[in-house]
């Protein structure tokens, strides 16, 4: 491929594009960047029409936009989800979509573990107790009992892919036991991890902490619902850092209010940001974080490097590294 390929970034969340500008200059790449998140499709088209590679964060990549492209061969979505990109329209035009599923694996695993420990030690809920009891001139934590030792507890993993398996590896030295449900894990991967697999019902029924790490699809939507929540022990906690759609949040709120389970910690929402009447807000046995599991300064740099690596692999013909629609190459 000729060295003067053109890369266009349609929109970005980084403070500036100085690093990208320097890296693309080293490679002799014609590089342009924009902030077109709120722009018209005509403006996006004008910016991208003659690009070879389009890197997109939030801009909508629609069939009519794709129709205006003359040279685009690769779209890279800055992130793990790609709901803003019309994949069939790209495939029909022989354009590959790559995503970056592996820039924040440690962060999400660490967040899931942090939330499990926050539940176990009632870290977040203790704050209110301190505020309230100190105001009364007391020093009393009876309101947040009971707590149970994490050592010896059972952690249930639903989904043991990139992130679930990291949670498993990172928790090895905390004295916990594991129950794992992943009907699609390959036998090779299962054997390499040295784990046994169990049914969802068995994992939900016998775990003290359940953490969800599945992809969102028709099978997993609302996998946590009234029926599966009813399997849980009254002392058990559930953590969701995967996708909001995995949990029926009305069912979850009901079991939390009725104290049928001990608590929940949720980082992801079906609608983001959630509405002000989101049913877990204000519950004293729920922790809610604003979809930040992916975030660290380190992950922010890692995704920039991985996108650059994907461009390099496109230029030298060794890519695509993480294609969503590998069949597009043959289209
Ligand atoms: N909160 C965040 O900031 C954040 C950041 C990155 C990823 N995520 C989400 O984390 C989740 C896990 O990501 P990943 O990279 O580990 O995905 P992955 O594809 O590597 O692993 C998913 C695992 O779930 C298993 N699985 C599929 N269907 C299942 C089912 N019905 N029951 C049990 N297991 C099932 C698969 O076999 C696979 O092993 C995804 O939903 C992803 O979108 C969230």
PDB file of N, CA, C and O in Angstrom, residues 210-275:
ATOM      1  N   UNK A 210     -21.900 -12.603  43.215  1.00  0.00           N
ATOM      2  CA  UNK A 210     -22.092 -12.988  41.810  1.00  0.00           C
ATOM      3  C   UNK A 210     -21.670 -11.792  40.968  1.00  0.00           C
ATOM      4  O   UNK A 210     -22.092 -10.656  41.235  1.00  0.00           O
ATOM      5  N   UNK A 211     -20.827 -12.036  39.979  1.00  0.00           N
ATOM      6  CA  UNK A 211     -20.370 -10.930  39.133  1.00  0.00           C
ATOM      7  C   UNK A 211     -20.584 -11.313  37.668  1.00  0.00           C
ATOM      8  O   UNK A 211     -20.241 -12.422  37.253  1.00  0.00           O
ATOM      9  N   UNK A 212     -21.211 -10.391  36.922  1.00  0.00           N
ATOM     10  CA  UNK A 212     -21.674 -10.703  35.564  1.00  0.00           C
ATOM     11  C   UNK A 212     -20.691 -10.142  34.531  1.00  0.00           C
ATOM     12  O   UNK A 212     -20.382  -8.939  34.558  1.00  0.00           O
ATOM     13  N   UNK A 213     -20.235 -11.005  33.618  1.00  0.00           N
ATOM     14  CA  UNK A 213     -19.256 -10.598  32.599  1.00  0.00           C
ATOM     15  C   UNK A 213     -19.577 -11.179  31.228  1.00  0.00           C
ATOM     16  O   UNK A 213     -18.684 -11.595  30.488  1.00  0.00           O
ATOM     17  N   UNK A 214     -20.870 -11.212  30.892  1.00  0.00           N
ATOM     18  CA  UNK A 214     -21.289 -11.744  29.592  1.00  0.00           C
ATOM     19  C   UNK A 214     -21.472 -10.606  28.588  1.00  0.00           C
ATOM     20  O   UNK A 214     -21.659  -9.456  28.983  1.00  0.00           O
ATOM     21  N   UNK A 215     -21.479 -10.922  27.294  1.00  0.00           N
ATOM     22  CA  UNK A 215     -21.848  -9.892  26.308  1.00  0.00           C
ATOM     23  C   UNK A 215     -23.369  -9.746  26.309  1.00  0.00           C
ATOM     24  O   UNK A 215     -24.083 -10.690  26.677  1.00  0.00           O
ATOM     25  N   UNK A 216     -23.860  -8.595  25.884  1.00  0.00           N
ATOM     26  CA  UNK A 216     -25.320  -8.401  25.804  1.00  0.00           C
ATOM     27  C   UNK A 216     -25.814  -8.914  24.455  1.00  0.00           C
ATOM     28  O   UNK A 216     -25.363  -8.456  23.409  1.00  0.00           O
ATOM     29  N   UNK A 217     -26.698  -9.891  24.498  1.00  0.00           N
ATOM     30  CA  UNK A 217     -27.339 -10.388  23.279  1.00  0.00           C
ATOM     31  C   UNK A 217     -28.726 -10.907  23.650  1.00  0.00           C
ATOM     32  O   UNK A 217     -29.140 -10.791  24.813  1.00  0.00           O
ATOM     33  N   UNK A 218     -29.423 -11.482  22.674  1.00  0.00           N
ATOM     34  CA  UNK A 218     -30.806 -11.905  22.946  1.00  0.00           C
ATOM     35  C   UNK A 218     -30.879 -12.945  24.049  1.00  0.00           C
ATOM     36  O   UNK A 218     -31.864 -13.032  24.776  1.00  0.00           O
ATOM     37  N   UNK A 219     -29.830 -13.742  24.202  1.00  0.00           N
ATOM     38  CA  UNK A 219     -29.857 -14.783  25.229  1.00  0.00           C
ATOM     39  C   UNK A 219     -29.554 -14.219  26.615  1.00  0.00           C
ATOM     40  O   UNK A 219     -30.080 -14.696  27.623  1.00  0.00           O
ATOM     41  N   UNK A 220     -28.681 -13.209  26.673  1.00  0.00           N
ATOM     42  CA  UNK A 220     -28.258 -12.717  27.995  1.00  0.00           C
ATOM     43  C   UNK A 220     -29.090 -11.534  28.490  1.00  0.00           C
ATOM     44  O   UNK A 220     -28.997 -11.177  29.664  1.00  0.00           O
ATOM     45  N   UNK A 221     -29.879 -10.905  27.591  1.00  0.00           N
ATOM     46  CA  UNK A 221     -30.703  -9.766  28.043  1.00  0.00           C
ATOM     47  C   UNK A 221     -31.573 -10.215  29.214  1.00  0.00           C
ATOM     48  O   UNK A 221     -32.238 -11.240  29.148  1.00  0.00           O
ATOM     49  N   UNK A 222     -31.518  -9.455  30.302  1.00  0.00           N
ATOM     50  CA  UNK A 222     -32.290  -9.760  31.528  1.00  0.00           C
ATOM     51  C   UNK A 222     -31.983 -11.159  32.082  1.00  0.00           C
ATOM     52  O   UNK A 222     -32.838 -11.800  32.667  1.00  0.00           O
ATOM     53  N   UNK A 223     -30.737 -11.599  31.915  1.00  0.00           N
ATOM     54  CA  UNK A 223     -30.337 -12.895  32.487  1.00  0.00           C
ATOM     55  C   UNK A 223     -30.502 -12.839  34.020  1.00  0.00           C
ATOM     56  O   UNK A 223     -30.751 -13.846  34.677  1.00  0.00           O
ATOM     57  N   UNK A 224     -30.372 -11.618  34.565  1.00  0.00           N
ATOM     58  CA  UNK A 224     -30.638 -11.406  35.992  1.00  0.00           C
ATOM     59  C   UNK A 224     -32.055 -10.822  36.084  1.00  0.00           C
ATOM     60  O   UNK A 224     -32.286  -9.654  35.743  1.00  0.00           O
ATOM     61  N   UNK A 225     -32.978 -11.672  36.516  1.00  0.00           N
ATOM     62  CA  UNK A 225     -34.394 -11.291  36.548  1.00  0.00           C
ATOM     63  C   UNK A 225     -35.036 -11.889  37.805  1.00  0.00           C
ATOM     64  O   UNK A 225     -34.345 -12.532  38.607  1.00  0.00           O
ATOM     65  N   UNK A 226     -36.357 -11.712  37.939  1.00  0.00           N
ATOM     66  CA  UNK A 226     -37.030 -12.180  39.160  1.00  0.00           C
ATOM     67  C   UNK A 226     -36.728 -13.658  39.419  1.00  0.00           C
ATOM     68  O   UNK A 226     -36.458 -14.056  40.562  1.00  0.00           O
ATOM     69  N   UNK A 227     -36.734 -14.455  38.331  1.00  0.00           N
ATOM     70  CA  UNK A 227     -36.537 -15.903  38.511  1.00  0.00           C
ATOM     71  C   UNK A 227     -35.104 -16.221  38.988  1.00  0.00           C
ATOM     72  O   UNK A 227     -34.917 -16.976  39.948  1.00  0.00           O
ATOM     73  N   UNK A 228     -34.107 -15.624  38.331  1.00  0.00           N
ATOM     74  CA  UNK A 228     -32.723 -15.968  38.696  1.00  0.00           C
ATOM     75  C   UNK A 228     -32.323 -15.293  40.013  1.00  0.00           C
ATOM     76  O   UNK A 228     -31.537 -15.849  40.794  1.00  0.00           O
ATOM     77  N   UNK A 229     -32.889 -14.109  40.291  1.00  0.00           N
ATOM     78  CA  UNK A 229     -32.597 -13.455  41.582  1.00  0.00           C
ATOM     79  C   UNK A 229     -33.151 -14.289  42.737  1.00  0.00           C
ATOM     80  O   UNK A 229     -32.571 -14.321  43.830  1.00  0.00           O
ATOM     81  N   UNK A 230     -34.242 -14.993  42.467  1.00  0.00           N
ATOM     82  CA  UNK A 230     -34.866 -15.819  43.524  1.00  0.00           C
ATOM     83  C   UNK A 230     -33.963 -16.993  43.915  1.00  0.00           C
ATOM     84  O   UNK A 230     -34.112 -17.551  45.005  1.00  0.00           O
ATOM     85  N   UNK A 231     -33.002 -17.353  43.049  1.00  0.00           N
ATOM     86  CA  UNK A 231     -32.059 -18.423  43.409  1.00  0.00           C
ATOM     87  C   UNK A 231     -31.086 -17.968  44.495  1.00  0.00           C
ATOM     88  O   UNK A 231     -30.510 -18.771  45.204  1.00  0.00           O
ATOM     89  N   UNK A 232     -30.872 -16.635  44.596  1.00  0.00           N
ATOM     90  CA  UNK A 232     -29.748 -16.142  45.426  1.00  0.00           C
ATOM     91  C   UNK A 232     -30.000 -16.300  46.922  1.00  0.00           C
ATOM     92  O   UNK A 232     -31.131 -16.216  47.394  1.00  0.00           O
ATOM     93  N   UNK A 233     -28.898 -16.498  47.654  1.00  0.00           N
ATOM     94  CA  UNK A 233     -28.981 -16.551  49.119  1.00  0.00           C
ATOM     95  C   UNK A 233     -29.347 -15.157  49.643  1.00  0.00           C
ATOM     96  O   UNK A 233     -28.925 -14.154  49.054  1.00  0.00           O
ATOM     97  N   UNK A 234     -30.018 -15.076  50.774  1.00  0.00           N
ATOM     98  CA  UNK A 234     -30.358 -13.751  51.323  1.00  0.00           C
ATOM     99  C   UNK A 234     -29.127 -12.947  51.745  1.00  0.00           C
ATOM    100  O   UNK A 234     -29.202 -11.724  51.887  1.00  0.00           O
ATOM    101  N   UNK A 235     -27.980 -13.630  51.897  1.00  0.00           N
ATOM    102  CA  UNK A 235     -26.743 -12.952  52.299  1.00  0.00           C
ATOM    103  C   UNK A 235     -25.849 -12.616  51.097  1.00  0.00           C
ATOM    104  O   UNK A 235     -24.730 -12.131  51.276  1.00  0.00           O
ATOM    105  N   UNK A 236     -26.344 -12.885  49.893  1.00  0.00           N
ATOM    106  CA  UNK A 236     -25.475 -12.750  48.713  1.00  0.00           C
ATOM    107  C   UNK A 236     -25.610 -11.379  48.047  1.00  0.00           C
ATOM    108  O   UNK A 236     -26.625 -10.697  48.185  1.00  0.00           O
ATOM    109  N   UNK A 237     -24.552 -11.027  47.301  1.00  0.00           N
ATOM    110  CA  UNK A 237     -24.488  -9.741  46.581  1.00  0.00           C
ATOM    111  C   UNK A 237     -24.340 -10.001  45.089  1.00  0.00           C
ATOM    112  O   UNK A 237     -23.716 -10.987  44.689  1.00  0.00           O
ATOM    113  N   UNK A 238     -24.866  -9.073  44.300  1.00  0.00           N
ATOM    114  CA  UNK A 238     -24.675  -9.182  42.845  1.00  0.00           C
ATOM    115  C   UNK A 238     -24.012  -7.908  42.318  1.00  0.00           C
ATOM    116  O   UNK A 238     -24.370  -6.796  42.736  1.00  0.00           O
ATOM    117  N   UNK A 239     -23.041  -8.102  41.418  1.00  0.00           N
ATOM    118  CA  UNK A 239     -22.281  -6.989  40.838  1.00  0.00           C
ATOM    119  C   UNK A 239     -22.427  -7.056  39.319  1.00  0.00           C
ATOM    120  O   UNK A 239     -22.264  -8.121  38.723  1.00  0.00           O
ATOM    121  N   UNK A 240     -22.741  -5.918  38.712  1.00  0.00           N
ATOM    122  CA  UNK A 240     -22.803  -5.894  37.235  1.00  0.00           C
ATOM    123  C   UNK A 240     -21.966  -4.757  36.674  1.00  0.00           C
ATOM    124  O   UNK A 240     -22.279  -3.584  36.847  1.00  0.00           O
ATOM    125  N   UNK A 241     -20.890  -5.153  35.984  1.00  0.00           N
ATOM    126  CA  UNK A 241     -20.047  -4.170  35.279  1.00  0.00           C
ATOM    127  C   UNK A 241     -20.084  -4.447  33.774  1.00  0.00           C
ATOM    128  O   UNK A 241     -19.246  -3.925  33.045  1.00  0.00           O
ATOM    129  N   UNK A 242     -21.027  -5.290  33.322  1.00  0.00           N
ATOM    130  CA  UNK A 242     -20.984  -5.698  31.901  1.00  0.00           C
ATOM    131  C   UNK A 242     -21.791  -4.741  31.027  1.00  0.00           C
ATOM    132  O   UNK A 242     -21.235  -3.799  30.461  1.00  0.00           O
ATOM    133  N   UNK A 243     -23.099  -4.943  30.936  1.00  0.00           N
ATOM    134  CA  UNK A 243     -23.990  -4.032  30.214  1.00  0.00           C
ATOM    135  C   UNK A 243     -25.296  -3.955  31.001  1.00  0.00           C
ATOM    136  O   UNK A 243     -25.739  -4.957  31.566  1.00  0.00           O
ATOM    137  N   UNK A 244     -25.930  -2.784  30.989  1.00  0.00           N
ATOM    138  CA  UNK A 244     -27.139  -2.578  31.784  1.00  0.00           C
ATOM    139  C   UNK A 244     -28.238  -3.569  31.452  1.00  0.00           C
ATOM    140  O   UNK A 244     -28.967  -4.033  32.332  1.00  0.00           O
ATOM    141  N   UNK A 245     -28.336  -3.916  30.154  1.00  0.00           N
ATOM    142  CA  UNK A 245     -29.420  -4.786  29.700  1.00  0.00           C
ATOM    143  C   UNK A 245     -29.366  -6.199  30.254  1.00  0.00           C
ATOM    144  O   UNK A 245     -30.306  -6.976  30.086  1.00  0.00           O
ATOM    145  N   UNK A 246     -28.291  -6.554  30.921  1.00  0.00           N
ATOM    146  CA  UNK A 246     -28.182  -7.901  31.499  1.00  0.00           C
ATOM    147  C   UNK A 246     -29.098  -8.055  32.710  1.00  0.00           C
ATOM    148  O   UNK A 246     -29.453  -9.160  33.093  1.00  0.00           O
ATOM    149  N   UNK A 247     -29.459  -6.921  33.339  1.00  0.00           N
ATOM    150  CA  UNK A 247     -30.211  -6.964  34.606  1.00  0.00           C
ATOM    151  C   UNK A 247     -31.575  -6.313  34.413  1.00  0.00           C
ATOM    152  O   UNK A 247     -31.656  -5.180  33.922  1.00  0.00           O
ATOM    153  N   UNK A 248     -32.634  -7.009  34.830  1.00  0.00           N
ATOM    154  CA  UNK A 248     -33.942  -6.369  34.920  1.00  0.00           C
ATOM    155  C   UNK A 248     -33.946  -5.577  36.237  1.00  0.00           C
ATOM    156  O   UNK A 248     -34.056  -6.148  37.328  1.00  0.00           O
ATOM    157  N   UNK A 249     -33.764  -4.284  36.110  1.00  0.00           N
ATOM    158  CA  UNK A 249     -33.483  -3.472  37.294  1.00  0.00           C
ATOM    159  C   UNK A 249     -34.730  -3.300  38.184  1.00  0.00           C
ATOM    160  O   UNK A 249     -34.591  -3.123  39.404  1.00  0.00           O
ATOM    161  N   UNK A 250     -35.918  -3.412  37.586  1.00  0.00           N
ATOM    162  CA  UNK A 250     -37.131  -3.355  38.428  1.00  0.00           C
ATOM    163  C   UNK A 250     -37.197  -4.597  39.327  1.00  0.00           C
ATOM    164  O   UNK A 250     -37.513  -4.497  40.517  1.00  0.00           O
ATOM    165  N   UNK A 251     -36.883  -5.760  38.748  1.00  0.00           N
ATOM    166  CA  UNK A 251     -36.857  -6.999  39.551  1.00  0.00           C
ATOM    167  C   UNK A 251     -35.787  -6.895  40.635  1.00  0.00           C
ATOM    168  O   UNK A 251     -36.007  -7.311  41.782  1.00  0.00           O
ATOM    169  N   UNK A 252     -34.627  -6.325  40.264  1.00  0.00           N
ATOM    170  CA  UNK A 252     -33.547  -6.199  41.247  1.00  0.00           C
ATOM    171  C   UNK A 252     -33.961  -5.273  42.388  1.00  0.00           C
ATOM    172  O   UNK A 252     -33.749  -5.589  43.572  1.00  0.00           O
ATOM    173  N   UNK A 253     -34.576  -4.141  42.039  1.00  0.00           N
ATOM    174  CA  UNK A 253     -35.001  -3.193  43.082  1.00  0.00           C
ATOM    175  C   UNK A 253     -35.982  -3.861  44.047  1.00  0.00           C
ATOM    176  O   UNK A 253     -35.912  -3.649  45.269  1.00  0.00           O
ATOM    177  N   UNK A 254     -36.839  -4.697  43.485  1.00  0.00           N
ATOM    178  CA  UNK A 254     -37.844  -5.356  44.334  1.00  0.00           C
ATOM    179  C   UNK A 254     -37.180  -6.278  45.373  1.00  0.00           C
ATOM    180  O   UNK A 254     -37.523  -6.221  46.553  1.00  0.00           O
ATOM    181  N   UNK A 255     -36.226  -7.105  44.930  1.00  0.00           N
ATOM    182  CA  UNK A 255     -35.595  -8.024  45.903  1.00  0.00           C
ATOM    183  C   UNK A 255     -34.712  -7.259  46.888  1.00  0.00           C
ATOM    184  O   UNK A 255     -34.567  -7.671  48.045  1.00  0.00           O
ATOM    185  N   UNK A 256     -34.147  -6.135  46.442  1.00  0.00           N
ATOM    186  CA  UNK A 256     -33.330  -5.330  47.369  1.00  0.00           C
ATOM    187  C   UNK A 256     -34.212  -4.692  48.442  1.00  0.00           C
ATOM    188  O   UNK A 256     -33.878  -4.712  49.636  1.00  0.00           O
ATOM    189  N   UNK A 257     -35.346  -4.134  48.006  1.00  0.00           N
ATOM    190  CA  UNK A 257     -36.251  -3.479  48.976  1.00  0.00           C
ATOM    191  C   UNK A 257     -36.807  -4.498  49.960  1.00  0.00           C
ATOM    192  O   UNK A 257     -36.968  -4.198  51.146  1.00  0.00           O
ATOM    193  N   UNK A 258     -37.083  -5.705  49.464  1.00  0.00           N
ATOM    194  CA  UNK A 258     -37.654  -6.753  50.336  1.00  0.00           C
ATOM    195  C   UNK A 258     -36.560  -7.470  51.136  1.00  0.00           C
ATOM    196  O   UNK A 258     -36.863  -8.407  51.879  1.00  0.00           O
ATOM    197  N   UNK A 259     -35.267  -7.037  50.949  1.00  0.00           N
ATOM    198  CA  UNK A 259     -34.128  -7.649  51.652  1.00  0.00           C
ATOM    199  C   UNK A 259     -34.026  -9.149  51.359  1.00  0.00           C
ATOM    200  O   UNK A 259     -33.629  -9.929  52.230  1.00  0.00           O
ATOM    201  N   UNK A 260     -34.418  -9.534  50.144  1.00  0.00           N
ATOM    202  CA  UNK A 260     -34.312 -10.956  49.789  1.00  0.00           C
ATOM    203  C   UNK A 260     -32.886 -11.313  49.386  1.00  0.00           C
ATOM    204  O   UNK A 260     -32.524 -12.478  49.316  1.00  0.00           O
ATOM    205  N   UNK A 261     -32.084 -10.303  49.020  1.00  0.00           N
ATOM    206  CA  UNK A 261     -30.644 -10.493  48.847  1.00  0.00           C
ATOM    207  C   UNK A 261     -29.962  -9.373  49.639  1.00  0.00           C
ATOM    208  O   UNK A 261     -30.616  -8.402  50.038  1.00  0.00           O
ATOM    209  N   UNK A 262     -28.623  -9.512  49.862  1.00  0.00           N
ATOM    210  CA  UNK A 262     -27.960  -8.549  50.753  1.00  0.00           C
ATOM    211  C   UNK A 262     -27.679  -7.211  50.070  1.00  0.00           C
ATOM    212  O   UNK A 262     -27.714  -6.164  50.725  1.00  0.00           O
ATOM    213  N   UNK A 263     -27.389  -7.246  48.758  1.00  0.00           N
ATOM    214  CA  UNK A 263     -27.077  -5.979  48.115  1.00  0.00           C
ATOM    215  C   UNK A 263     -26.657  -6.153  46.672  1.00  0.00           C
ATOM    216  O   UNK A 263     -26.520  -7.274  46.171  1.00  0.00           O
ATOM    217  N   UNK A 264     -26.469  -5.006  46.008  1.00  0.00           N
ATOM    218  CA  UNK A 264     -26.080  -5.015  44.590  1.00  0.00           C
ATOM    219  C   UNK A 264     -25.167  -3.834  44.319  1.00  0.00           C
ATOM    220  O   UNK A 264     -25.271  -2.794  44.982  1.00  0.00           O
ATOM    221  N   UNK A 265     -24.279  -4.008  43.346  1.00  0.00           N
ATOM    222  CA  UNK A 265     -23.416  -2.904  42.901  1.00  0.00           C
ATOM    223  C   UNK A 265     -23.442  -2.893  41.381  1.00  0.00           C
ATOM    224  O   UNK A 265     -23.147  -3.899  40.734  1.00  0.00           O
ATOM    225  N   UNK A 266     -23.823  -1.755  40.832  1.00  0.00           N
ATOM    226  CA  UNK A 266     -24.138  -1.657  39.402  1.00  0.00           C
ATOM    227  C   UNK A 266     -23.341  -0.510  38.787  1.00  0.00           C
ATOM    228  O   UNK A 266     -23.388   0.616  39.278  1.00  0.00           O
ATOM    229  N   UNK A 267     -22.640  -0.808  37.694  1.00  0.00           N
ATOM    230  CA  UNK A 267     -21.870   0.240  37.004  1.00  0.00           C
ATOM    231  C   UNK A 267     -22.498   0.625  35.663  1.00  0.00           C
ATOM    232  O   UNK A 267     -22.093   1.620  35.065  1.00  0.00           O
ATOM    233  N   UNK A 268     -23.452  -0.196  35.177  1.00  0.00           N
ATOM    234  CA  UNK A 268     -23.944  -0.017  33.808  1.00  0.00           C
ATOM    235  C   UNK A 268     -25.468   0.001  33.781  1.00  0.00           C
ATOM    236  O   UNK A 268     -26.114  -0.641  34.608  1.00  0.00           O
ATOM    237  N   UNK A 269     -26.044   0.711  32.819  1.00  0.00           N
ATOM    238  CA  UNK A 269     -27.477   1.015  32.811  1.00  0.00           C
ATOM    239  C   UNK A 269     -28.024   0.798  31.417  1.00  0.00           C
ATOM    240  O   UNK A 269     -27.321   1.026  30.427  1.00  0.00           O
ATOM    241  N   UNK A 270     -29.290   0.388  31.359  1.00  0.00           N
ATOM    242  CA  UNK A 270     -29.900   0.187  30.040  1.00  0.00           C
ATOM    243  C   UNK A 270     -29.945   1.494  29.282  1.00  0.00           C
ATOM    244  O   UNK A 270     -29.683   1.554  28.099  1.00  0.00           O
ATOM    245  N   UNK A 271     -30.328   2.579  29.995  1.00  0.00           N
ATOM    246  CA  UNK A 271     -30.329   3.890  29.370  1.00  0.00           C
ATOM    247  C   UNK A 271     -29.269   4.708  30.103  1.00  0.00           C
ATOM    248  O   UNK A 271     -29.288   4.763  31.331  1.00  0.00           O
ATOM    249  N   UNK A 272     -28.352   5.299  29.352  1.00  0.00           N
ATOM    250  CA  UNK A 272     -27.284   6.059  30.012  1.00  0.00           C
ATOM    251  C   UNK A 272     -27.278   7.495  29.494  1.00  0.00           C
ATOM    252  O   UNK A 272     -27.283   7.686  28.272  1.00  0.00           O
ATOM    253  N   UNK A 273     -27.282   8.497  30.383  1.00  0.00           N
ATOM    254  CA  UNK A 273     -27.398   8.326  31.836  1.00  0.00           C
ATOM    255  C   UNK A 273     -28.795   7.850  32.220  1.00  0.00           C
ATOM    256  O   UNK A 273     -29.761   8.081  31.477  1.00  0.00           O
ATOM    257  N   UNK A 274     -28.908   7.187  33.398  1.00  0.00           N
ATOM    258  CA  UNK A 274     -30.225   6.712  33.821  1.00  0.00           C
ATOM    259  C   UNK A 274     -31.138   7.872  34.189  1.00  0.00           C
ATOM    260  O   UNK A 274     -30.656   8.974  34.479  1.00  0.00           O
ATOM    261  N   UNK A 275     -32.440   7.608  34.167  1.00  0.00           N
ATOM    262  CA  UNK A 275     -33.381   8.665  34.533  1.00  0.00           C
ATOM    263  C   UNK A 275     -33.324   8.904  36.039  1.00  0.00           C
ATOM    264  O   UNK A 275     -32.870   8.052  36.796  1.00  0.00           O
TER     265      UNK A 275
END
